CSV table of C-alpha atoms in Angstrom, one decimal:
chain,number,residue,atom,x,y,z
A,1,MET,CA,22.7,4.5,-9.1
A,2,ILE,CA,23.3,8.0,-8.4
A,3,GLY,CA,23.8,7.4,-4.7
A,4,THR,CA,24.6,3.9,-2.8
A,5,GLY,CA,23.5,4.8,0.5
A,6,TYR,CA,21.1,2.8,1.9
A,7,LEU,CA,18.7,2.8,-1.1
A,8,GLY,CA,21.0,3.1,-3.7
A,9,ALA,CA,23.6,0.1,-2.4
A,10,THR,CA,20.4,-2.5,-1.7
A,11,HIS,CA,19.4,-1.4,-5.7
A,12,ALA,CA,22.2,-1.8,-7.2
A,13,VAL,CA,23.2,-5.0,-5.5
A,14,CYS,CA,20.0,-7.1,-6.1
A,15,MET,CA,20.1,-5.4,-9.7
A,16,ALA,CA,23.0,-7.0,-10.4
A,17,ALA,CA,21.6,-10.3,-9.0
A,18,LEU,CA,19.0,-10.1,-11.7
A,19,GLY,CA,21.4,-10.5,-13.7
A,20,PHE,CA,22.1,-6.7,-14.7
A,21,GLU,CA,25.2,-4.7,-14.9
A,22,THR,CA,24.8,-2.5,-12.5
A,23,LEU,CA,27.4,0.6,-11.6
A,24,GLY,CA,26.8,2.5,-8.3
A,25,LEU,CA,28.2,6.2,-8.4
A,26,ASP,CA,29.1,7.8,-4.9
A,27,VAL,CA,32.0,10.1,-4.1
A,28,GLU,CA,32.1,8.7,-0.2
A,29,LYS,CA,31.0,5.1,-0.3
A,30,ALA,CA,32.0,3.4,-3.6
A,31,ALA,CA,35.5,2.8,-2.3
A,32,ALA,CA,34.2,0.4,0.8
A,33,LEU,CA,31.2,-1.5,-1.8
A,34,SER,CA,34.0,-2.2,-3.7
A,35,SER,CA,35.7,-4.2,-1.3
A,36,GLY,CA,32.7,-6.0,-0.2
A,37,ARG,CA,31.9,-4.1,2.8
A,38,LEU,CA,28.6,-2.7,3.5
A,39,PRO,CA,28.4,1.1,5.5
A,40,PHE,CA,25.0,0.0,7.2
A,41,HIS,CA,24.0,-3.1,8.5
A,42,GLU,CA,20.9,-5.2,6.6
A,43,PRO,CA,20.1,-9.1,6.8
A,44,GLY,CA,21.4,-10.8,3.9
A,45,LEU,CA,22.8,-7.6,2.3
A,46,GLU,CA,26.6,-7.9,2.6
A,47,GLU,CA,27.2,-11.4,1.8
A,48,LEU,CA,24.8,-10.7,-1.8
A,49,LEU,CA,26.9,-7.7,-2.4
A,50,ARG,CA,30.3,-10.1,-2.4
A,51,ASP,CA,28.4,-12.6,-4.5
A,52,GLN,CA,27.6,-9.8,-7.2
A,53,LEU,CA,30.5,-8.2,-6.9
A,54,ALA,CA,32.6,-11.9,-7.5
A,55,THR,CA,30.4,-12.5,-10.7
A,56,GLY,CA,31.8,-8.7,-12.4
A,57,ARG,CA,28.4,-7.5,-12.5
A,58,LEU,CA,28.7,-5.1,-10.5
A,59,ARG,CA,31.1,-2.4,-9.7
A,60,PHE,CA,31.3,0.9,-7.8
A,61,THR,CA,32.6,4.5,-9.3
A,62,THR,CA,33.3,8.2,-8.4
A,63,SER,CA,33.0,9.5,-11.6
A,64,TYR,CA,29.5,11.1,-12.9
A,65,GLU,CA,31.2,10.8,-16.5
A,66,GLU,CA,31.8,7.1,-16.0
A,67,ALA,CA,28.4,6.6,-14.7
A,68,ALA,CA,26.7,8.6,-18.0
A,69,ALA,CA,28.6,6.6,-21.0
A,70,PHE,CA,28.3,3.2,-18.6
A,71,ALA,CA,24.3,3.2,-18.2
A,72,ASP,CA,21.1,3.3,-20.5
A,73,VAL,CA,19.0,3.9,-16.9
A,74,HIS,CA,20.2,5.9,-13.8
A,75,PHE,CA,18.4,5.6,-10.3
A,76,LEU,CA,18.7,8.5,-8.4
A,77,CYS,CA,18.7,7.2,-5.0
A,78,VAL,CA,19.9,9.8,-3.1
A,79,GLY,CA,18.9,11.0,0.4
A,80,THR,CA,16.1,13.9,1.0
A,81,PRO,CA,16.3,15.2,4.8
A,82,GLN,CA,14.3,17.7,6.3
A,83,ARG,CA,15.7,21.0,6.0
A,84,ALA,CA,17.1,22.4,8.8
A,85,ASP,CA,15.1,25.7,8.8
A,86,GLY,CA,11.5,23.9,8.4
A,87,PRO,CA,9.5,20.7,7.7
A,88,GLY,CA,10.0,20.7,4.0
A,89,ALA,CA,12.2,18.2,1.9
A,90,ASP,CA,16.3,19.2,1.3
A,91,LEU,CA,16.8,18.7,-2.2
A,92,ARG,CA,20.1,19.7,-2.8
A,93,TYR,CA,21.3,16.7,-3.3
A,94,VAL,CA,18.8,15.4,-5.7
A,95,ASP,CA,19.5,18.5,-7.8
A,96,GLY,CA,23.2,18.1,-7.2
A,97,ALA,CA,22.9,14.6,-9.1
A,98,VAL,CA,21.2,15.9,-11.8
A,99,GLU,CA,23.5,19.3,-12.3
A,100,ALA,CA,26.2,16.9,-12.2
A,101,LEU,CA,25.6,14.1,-14.0
A,102,GLY,CA,23.2,15.9,-16.8
A,103,PRO,CA,26.0,18.0,-18.8
A,104,HIS,CA,27.5,14.0,-19.1
A,105,LEU,CA,24.3,12.6,-21.0
A,106,THR,CA,25.5,12.0,-24.6
A,107,ARG,CA,23.1,9.8,-25.6
A,108,PRO,CA,19.3,8.8,-25.0
A,109,CYS,CA,18.9,7.7,-21.5
A,110,LEU,CA,16.3,7.3,-18.7
A,111,LEU,CA,16.6,8.8,-15.0
A,112,VAL,CA,14.7,6.8,-12.8
A,113,GLY,CA,13.9,8.8,-9.5
A,114,LYS,CA,13.6,6.6,-6.5
A,115,SER,CA,14.1,8.9,-3.7
A,116,THR,CA,11.3,10.5,-1.6
A,117,VAL,CA,10.4,14.0,-3.2
A,118,PRO,CA,8.0,16.3,-2.7
A,119,VAL,CA,5.4,16.5,-5.8
A,120,GLY,CA,6.5,18.5,-9.0
A,121,THR,CA,9.8,17.4,-8.5
A,122,ALA,CA,9.9,15.1,-11.3
A,123,ALA,CA,8.9,17.1,-14.0
A,124,ARG,CA,11.0,20.2,-12.9
A,125,LEU,CA,14.4,17.6,-12.8
A,126,ARG,CA,12.7,16.9,-16.8
A,127,ALA,CA,12.7,20.2,-17.4
A,128,ARG,CA,16.2,20.7,-16.1
A,129,LEU,CA,17.3,17.5,-17.7
A,130,ALA,CA,16.4,18.6,-21.2
A,131,GLN,CA,18.9,21.7,-20.5
A,132,LEU,CA,21.7,20.1,-19.2
A,133,ALA,CA,21.8,16.7,-21.5
A,134,PRO,CA,23.6,17.4,-24.8
A,135,ALA,CA,21.1,14.2,-25.5
A,136,GLY,CA,18.2,17.1,-24.8
A,137,GLN,CA,14.9,15.5,-25.0
A,138,ASP,CA,16.3,11.7,-25.4
A,139,ALA,CA,17.2,12.2,-21.6
A,140,GLU,CA,13.7,11.2,-20.1
A,141,VAL,CA,12.7,11.3,-16.8
A,142,ALA,CA,10.5,8.8,-14.5
A,143,TRP,CA,9.6,7.9,-11.3
A,144,ASN,CA,9.8,4.6,-9.7
A,145,PRO,CA,9.2,5.2,-5.6
A,146,GLU,CA,10.6,2.9,-3.2
A,147,PHE,CA,8.8,1.1,-0.6
A,148,LEU,CA,11.6,-0.9,1.5
A,149,ARG,CA,11.7,-1.8,5.1
A,150,GLU,CA,15.1,-1.6,7.0
A,151,GLY,CA,15.2,-5.4,7.9
A,152,PHE,CA,13.5,-6.8,5.0
A,153,ALA,CA,15.7,-4.4,1.8
A,154,VAL,CA,16.2,-7.1,-0.1
A,155,GLN,CA,13.3,-9.2,0.3
A,156,ASP,CA,11.4,-5.9,-0.7
A,157,THR,CA,13.3,-4.9,-3.5
A,158,LEU,CA,13.0,-8.6,-5.4
A,159,ARG,CA,10.1,-9.4,-4.3
A,160,PRO,CA,7.9,-6.7,-4.1
A,161,ASP,CA,4.4,-6.4,-3.2
A,162,ARG,CA,4.0,-3.7,-5.9
A,163,LEU,CA,5.4,-1.5,-8.6
A,164,VAL,CA,4.5,1.8,-9.5
A,165,PHE,CA,6.0,3.6,-12.3
A,166,GLY,CA,5.8,7.2,-13.1
A,167,VAL,CA,6.3,8.2,-16.6
A,168,ALA,CA,5.3,11.0,-19.6
A,169,SER,CA,6.1,9.1,-22.7
A,170,ASP,CA,5.3,5.2,-23.9
A,171,ARG,CA,9.4,5.2,-24.4
A,172,ALA,CA,9.8,5.3,-20.5
A,173,GLU,CA,7.7,3.1,-19.3
A,174,ARG,CA,8.8,0.3,-21.6
A,175,LEU,CA,12.6,1.0,-20.6
A,176,LEU,CA,10.7,0.6,-17.1
A,177,ARG,CA,8.9,-2.6,-17.8
A,178,GLU,CA,12.5,-4.1,-19.4
A,179,VAL,CA,14.4,-3.2,-16.4
A,180,TYR,CA,11.5,-4.8,-14.1
A,181,ALA,CA,11.0,-7.6,-16.6
A,182,PRO,CA,12.2,-10.4,-14.2
A,183,LEU,CA,9.1,-9.4,-11.5
A,184,LEU,CA,6.7,-8.5,-14.0
A,185,GLU,CA,7.3,-11.8,-16.1
A,186,PRO,CA,8.8,-14.2,-13.6
A,187,ALA,CA,10.4,-17.0,-15.1
A,188,ASP,CA,9.7,-19.5,-12.8
A,189,GLY,CA,6.0,-19.1,-13.1
A,190,GLY,CA,5.2,-17.7,-10.2
A,191,GLU,CA,2.9,-14.5,-9.5
A,192,PRO,CA,3.9,-11.5,-11.2
A,193,VAL,CA,4.5,-8.2,-9.4
A,194,PRO,CA,1.5,-5.7,-9.5
A,195,LEU,CA,2.3,-2.7,-11.6
A,196,VAL,CA,0.9,0.7,-11.4
A,197,VAL,CA,1.5,3.0,-14.5
A,198,ALA,CA,0.8,6.7,-13.7
A,199,ASP,CA,1.8,10.2,-14.3
A,200,LEU,CA,5.1,12.0,-12.5
A,201,ALA,CA,3.0,13.7,-10.1
A,202,THR,CA,1.0,10.5,-8.9
A,203,ALA,CA,4.0,8.0,-8.6
A,204,GLU,CA,5.8,11.0,-6.8
A,205,LEU,CA,2.5,11.1,-4.5
A,206,VAL,CA,2.0,7.4,-4.0
A,207,LYS,CA,5.0,7.5,-1.3
A,208,ALA,CA,4.3,10.6,0.2
A,209,ALA,CA,0.4,9.1,0.8
A,210,ALA,CA,2.0,5.3,1.5
A,211,ASN,CA,4.1,6.7,4.2
A,212,SER,CA,1.3,9.1,5.9
A,213,PHE,CA,-1.4,6.5,6.2
A,214,LEU,CA,1.2,4.2,8.1
A,215,ALA,CA,2.3,7.2,10.1
A,216,THR,CA,-1.6,7.7,11.1
A,217,LYS,CA,-2.3,3.9,12.0
A,218,ILE,CA,0.5,4.1,14.0
A,219,SER,CA,-0.1,7.3,16.3
A,220,PHE,CA,-3.7,6.3,16.3
A,221,ILE,CA,-2.9,3.4,18.5
A,222,ASN,CA,-0.8,5.9,20.8
A,223,ALA,CA,-3.8,8.0,20.9
A,224,MET,CA,-6.0,5.1,22.2
A,225,ALA,CA,-3.2,4.3,24.5
A,226,GLU,CA,-3.3,7.7,25.8
A,227,VAL,CA,-7.4,7.2,26.4
A,228,CYS,CA,-6.4,4.1,27.7
A,229,GLU,CA,-4.2,5.6,30.8
A,230,ALA,CA,-7.0,7.9,31.4
A,231,ALA,CA,-9.5,5.4,32.0
A,232,GLY,CA,-8.2,2.4,33.4
A,233,ALA,CA,-8.3,0.3,30.5
A,234,ASP,CA,-5.6,-2.0,28.2
A,235,VAL,CA,-4.7,-1.1,24.8
A,236,LEU,CA,-3.6,-4.7,23.9
A,237,PRO,CA,-6.3,-6.2,23.8
A,238,LEU,CA,-8.2,-3.2,22.7
A,239,ALA,CA,-5.8,-3.4,19.4
A,240,ARG,CA,-6.8,-7.3,18.9
A,241,ALA,CA,-10.2,-6.5,19.2
A,242,LEU,CA,-9.5,-3.7,16.4
A,243,ALA,CA,-7.2,-5.9,14.1
A,244,HIS,CA,-9.8,-8.5,13.6
A,245,ASP,CA,-11.8,-6.1,12.1
A,246,PRO,CA,-10.7,-6.9,8.2
A,247,ARG,CA,-11.4,-2.9,7.4
A,248,ILE,CA,-8.1,-2.0,10.0
A,249,GLY,CA,-6.3,-5.5,10.2
A,250,GLY,CA,-3.3,-5.6,12.7
A,251,ARG,CA,-0.6,-4.5,11.5
A,252,PHE,CA,1.3,-1.0,12.5
A,253,LEU,CA,-1.1,-1.1,15.4
A,254,SER,CA,1.0,-2.2,18.2
A,255,PRO,CA,1.1,0.6,20.7
A,256,GLY,CA,4.3,1.4,21.9
A,257,VAL,CA,6.8,4.5,21.9
A,258,GLY,CA,6.0,5.2,18.1
A,259,PHE,CA,7.8,5.9,14.8
A,260,GLY,CA,11.1,7.1,14.4
A,261,GLY,CA,13.6,6.4,11.1
A,262,GLY,CA,14.8,8.2,8.1
A,263,CYS,CA,11.2,8.0,6.5
A,264,LEU,CA,8.3,8.3,8.4
A,265,PRO,CA,9.1,11.1,10.3
A,266,LYS,CA,10.5,13.9,7.9
A,267,ASP,CA,8.2,12.4,5.1
A,268,ILE,CA,5.0,13.6,6.9
A,269,ARG,CA,6.7,16.6,7.5
A,270,ALA,CA,7.8,17.3,4.2
A,271,PHE,CA,4.0,16.5,2.9
A,272,THR,CA,2.2,18.2,4.7
A,273,ALA,CA,5.0,21.3,3.8
A,274,ARG,CA,4.0,20.5,0.2
A,275,ALA,CA,0.8,20.6,0.6
A,276,GLU,CA,0.9,23.8,1.9
A,277,GLU,CA,2.8,25.3,-1.3
A,278,LEU,CA,-0.1,24.4,-3.5
A,279,GLY,CA,-2.6,26.0,-1.2
A,280,VAL,CA,-4.2,22.6,0.0
A,281,GLY,CA,-2.9,22.1,3.8
A,282,ARG,CA,-6.1,21.9,5.4
A,283,ALA,CA,-6.4,18.6,3.4
A,284,VAL,CA,-3.2,17.0,5.5
A,285,GLU,CA,-3.9,19.1,8.8
A,286,PHE,CA,-4.5,15.6,10.6
A,287,LEU,CA,-0.5,15.2,9.9
A,288,HIS,CA,0.3,18.1,12.7
A,289,GLN,CA,-2.0,15.8,15.0
A,290,VAL,CA,0.1,12.2,13.6
A,291,ASP,CA,3.0,14.2,14.4
A,292,GLU,CA,2.0,15.6,17.6
A,293,VAL,CA,1.0,12.1,19.2
A,294,ASN,CA,4.2,10.1,18.0
A,295,LEU,CA,6.1,12.6,19.7
A,296,ARG,CA,4.1,12.9,23.0
A,297,ARG,CA,4.8,8.9,23.4
A,298,ARG,CA,8.5,9.8,24.1
A,299,THR,CA,7.5,12.0,26.6
A,300,ALA,CA,5.1,9.8,28.3
A,301,VAL,CA,8.3,7.6,29.1
A,302,VAL,CA,10.3,10.3,30.5
A,303,ASP,CA,7.0,10.9,32.9
A,304,LEU,CA,6.6,7.4,34.0
A,305,ALA,CA,10.7,7.0,34.4
A,306,ARG,CA,10.0,10.1,36.7
A,307,GLU,CA,7.5,8.8,38.2
A,308,LEU,CA,9.2,5.2,38.8
A,309,SER,CA,12.3,7.5,40.1
A,310,GLY,CA,10.0,9.5,42.5
A,311,GLY,CA,9.5,12.5,41.0
A,312,ASP,CA,13.0,13.3,40.3
A,313,LEU,CA,15.4,11.9,37.7
A,314,CYS,CA,18.4,13.8,38.8
A,315,GLY,CA,20.9,11.8,39.9
A,316,ARG,CA,18.8,8.5,38.9
A,317,ARG,CA,20.7,5.5,37.2
A,318,ILE,CA,18.7,4.8,34.2
A,319,ALA,CA,19.0,2.1,31.7
A,320,VAL,CA,18.2,2.0,28.3
A,321,LEU,CA,17.7,-1.2,26.5
A,322,GLY,CA,18.0,-0.1,22.7
A,323,ALA,CA,18.9,2.5,20.5
A,324,ALA,CA,18.2,1.7,16.6
A,325,PHE,CA,14.7,3.3,15.7
A,326,LYS,CA,13.5,-0.6,14.8
A,327,PRO,CA,15.4,-4.3,15.5
A,328,GLY,CA,17.3,-5.8,13.1
A,329,SER,CA,18.9,-2.1,11.8
A,330,ASP,CA,21.4,0.2,13.3
A,331,ASP,CA,19.7,2.8,11.7
A,332,VAL,CA,19.5,5.5,14.9
A,333,ARG,CA,17.9,8.6,12.6
A,334,ASP,CA,15.1,9.8,14.9
A,335,SER,CA,15.0,7.3,17.0
A,336,PRO,CA,12.8,7.0,19.6
A,337,ALA,CA,14.9,5.4,22.5
A,338,LEU,CA,17.9,7.6,21.9
A,339,ALA,CA,15.4,10.4,22.0
A,340,VAL,CA,14.1,9.7,25.7
A,341,ALA,CA,17.4,8.8,26.4
A,342,ASP,CA,18.6,12.3,25.6
A,343,LEU,CA,15.7,13.7,27.3
A,344,ILE,CA,16.4,11.7,30.5
A,345,GLU,CA,19.9,12.6,30.8
A,346,ARG,CA,18.7,16.5,30.7
A,347,GLU,CA,17.1,16.1,33.7
A,348,GLY,CA,20.0,14.8,35.2
A,349,ALA,CA,19.7,11.3,35.0
A,350,GLU,CA,23.3,9.4,34.4
A,351,VAL,CA,21.7,7.1,31.5
A,352,VAL,CA,23.2,4.0,30.3
A,353,VAL,CA,22.4,2.6,27.0
A,354,HIS,CA,23.1,-0.9,25.2
A,355,ASP,CA,21.9,-2.2,21.7
A,356,PRO,CA,23.1,-5.3,19.8
A,357,MET,CA,23.4,-3.1,16.6
A,358,ALA,CA,23.8,0.5,17.3
A,359,MET,CA,26.5,1.2,19.5
A,360,ASP,CA,28.5,2.8,17.3
A,361,ASN,CA,26.0,5.1,15.2
A,362,ALA,CA,24.2,6.1,18.7
A,363,ARG,CA,27.6,7.2,20.2
A,364,LYS,CA,28.3,9.6,17.3
A,365,VAL,CA,25.1,11.2,17.5
A,366,PHE,CA,25.1,11.8,21.4
A,367,PRO,CA,28.2,11.1,22.8
A,368,SER,CA,27.5,12.5,26.0
A,369,LEU,CA,25.6,9.4,26.6
A,370,SER,CA,26.9,6.5,28.7
A,371,PHE,CA,26.9,3.1,26.4
A,372,ALA,CA,27.4,-0.7,27.9
A,373,ASP,CA,28.2,-3.7,25.7
A,374,SER,CA,25.5,-5.5,27.8
A,375,VAL,CA,22.5,-5.6,29.1
A,376,THR,CA,23.9,-6.6,32.9
A,377,GLU,CA,26.8,-4.0,32.4
A,378,ALA,CA,23.7,-1.3,31.6
A,379,ALA,CA,21.8,-2.2,34.5
A,380,VAL,CA,24.1,-2.3,37.1
A,381,GLY,CA,23.3,-0.4,39.7
A,382,SER,CA,19.9,1.0,37.4
A,383,ASP,CA,17.2,2.5,39.4
A,384,VAL,CA,14.9,1.8,36.6
A,385,LEU,CA,15.0,0.3,33.1
A,386,LEU,CA,13.6,1.4,29.8
A,387,HIS,CA,12.9,-1.2,27.3
A,388,LEU,CA,12.9,0.8,24.1
A,389,THR,CA,13.7,-0.8,21.2
A,390,GLU,CA,11.8,-4.7,20.2
A,391,TRP,CA,15.3,-6.5,19.9
A,392,PRO,CA,14.3,-10.3,20.4
A,393,GLU,CA,17.2,-10.7,22.5
A,394,PHE,CA,15.8,-8.4,25.0
A,395,ALA,CA,12.6,-10.6,25.4
A,396,ASP,CA,15.0,-13.5,26.3
A,397,ILE,CA,16.7,-11.7,30.1
A,398,ASP,CA,15.8,-13.5,32.6
A,399,PRO,CA,14.5,-10.8,35.2
A,400,HIS,CA,15.3,-13.0,38.2
A,401,ALA,CA,19.4,-12.9,37.7
A,402,LEU,CA,19.1,-9.1,36.2
A,403,GLY,CA,16.8,-8.2,39.3
A,404,ASP,CA,20.4,-9.0,41.4
A,405,THR,CA,22.1,-6.0,39.6
A,406,VAL,CA,19.7,-3.2,40.0
A,407,ALA,CA,19.2,-0.6,42.4
A,408,GLY,CA,15.9,-0.4,41.9
A,409,ARG,CA,13.6,-3.2,40.3
A,410,HIS,CA,11.1,-1.1,37.7
A,411,ILE,CA,11.0,-1.5,34.1
A,412,ILE,CA,9.1,0.3,31.8
A,413,ASP,CA,8.4,-1.8,28.7
A,414,ALA,CA,7.6,1.3,25.8
A,415,ARG,CA,7.0,-1.5,23.0
A,416,ASN,CA,4.7,-3.8,24.5
A,417,THR,CA,6.6,-6.9,23.9
A,418,LEU,CA,7.8,-8.1,27.0
A,419,ASN,CA,6.2,-10.8,29.1
A,420,PRO,CA,4.5,-8.8,32.1
A,421,SER,CA,3.8,-11.9,34.2
A,422,HIS,CA,7.1,-13.1,33.9
A,423,TRP,CA,9.1,-9.8,35.4
A,424,GLN,CA,6.2,-9.3,38.1
A,425,ALA,CA,7.0,-13.2,39.1
A,426,ALA,CA,11.0,-12.3,39.7
A,427,ASN,CA,9.0,-8.9,42.0
A,428,TRP,CA,9.9,-6.3,39.1
A,429,ASN,CA,7.4,-3.2,39.2
A,430,TYR,CA,6.1,-3.9,35.5
A,431,ARG,CA,4.6,-0.6,33.8
A,432,ALA,CA,3.8,0.0,30.0
A,433,LEU,CA,2.0,2.7,28.3
A,434,GLY,CA,-1.6,2.0,27.5
A,435,ARG,CA,-1.7,-0.7,30.2
A,436,PRO,CA,-2.5,-0.2,34.1
A,437,SER,CA,-0.9,-0.3,36.4
């Protein structure tokens, strides 16, 4: 595995669990992983990491030369963040990994991209690798996009809902089939994982298309929430009615403060940027609106907090429940919760944040915010309570007891996952996005 961040570490551990001799390459994380420590939170993965280290099938290195000599198949798992100067993908880590690995590839091998990249990247890397590698054309490139959900990464790797192989030769397809044989031909007689074999460009586009569709579905129901707010309607029964239509379904149809994290926001922006480079920007123009709807949900929470604060947030104390972009993770990249907290602090409020898992990462990104070790500590003296990440433990809060600690019993359920009657029975002013006052 070239790169052992969230994707690479997960894939390395799971490949070892499937029985393969596996080596993870990372100049920064190799030492921690070698000692059995994950640099991020993912349920079940650290235990599996330690188990696989103990078998001897899994180890980590900082040497490109060692990695090149070790493997027949190299998975490229480095990050592709948004560029600092625009919406496109920053490919410096992808290109850097190929430049560093290529000169050491002295025998036939397959470099398999898993990173989310703009369409056309695989073809470019294939040409570059043929120039760099002493093995020449025997160092091939394929693309195998990942579809991991944070919080379910082990499950999604060992039992994915589909596999996609982007290949340019029969040999590349054969090697990938060998790697994924435990999933394609399960020994327990279970159902094989569905496989789609395509060309390089199509495989690259699958991930971009999938994330664009999911983002569109989330923003659609949040756009309906905006309409409900204006019309005095309720978005939750509206969403339930839509979910009963088998053509639509209920997954990702949950109204709230919108999506965040390290994938959907940057991926749809990179997709639109690449489409414009290809001269077909109009085909994905709607994704600009998807992005705008998503960002408006954050400002809608701020507007509602200001309303409940008497029209001015300056000098108010606001408690924020949640920092991670989703429950079950410590990932705060493009977190809607922290974006809202930051916007409110900019208006002069004192903001106190609590999260069960993501406090350390949140402090690094927003050191000016205040942080509390418990819900009660965050809520003490607060004028408004914001529920911004739907951790299960927040649903178990006792609003009667919490009401005795606050200055004002106002709560904004920006995830629409709390029980309104539970809070209203304790004399809280319960408000939620897309729902009547």
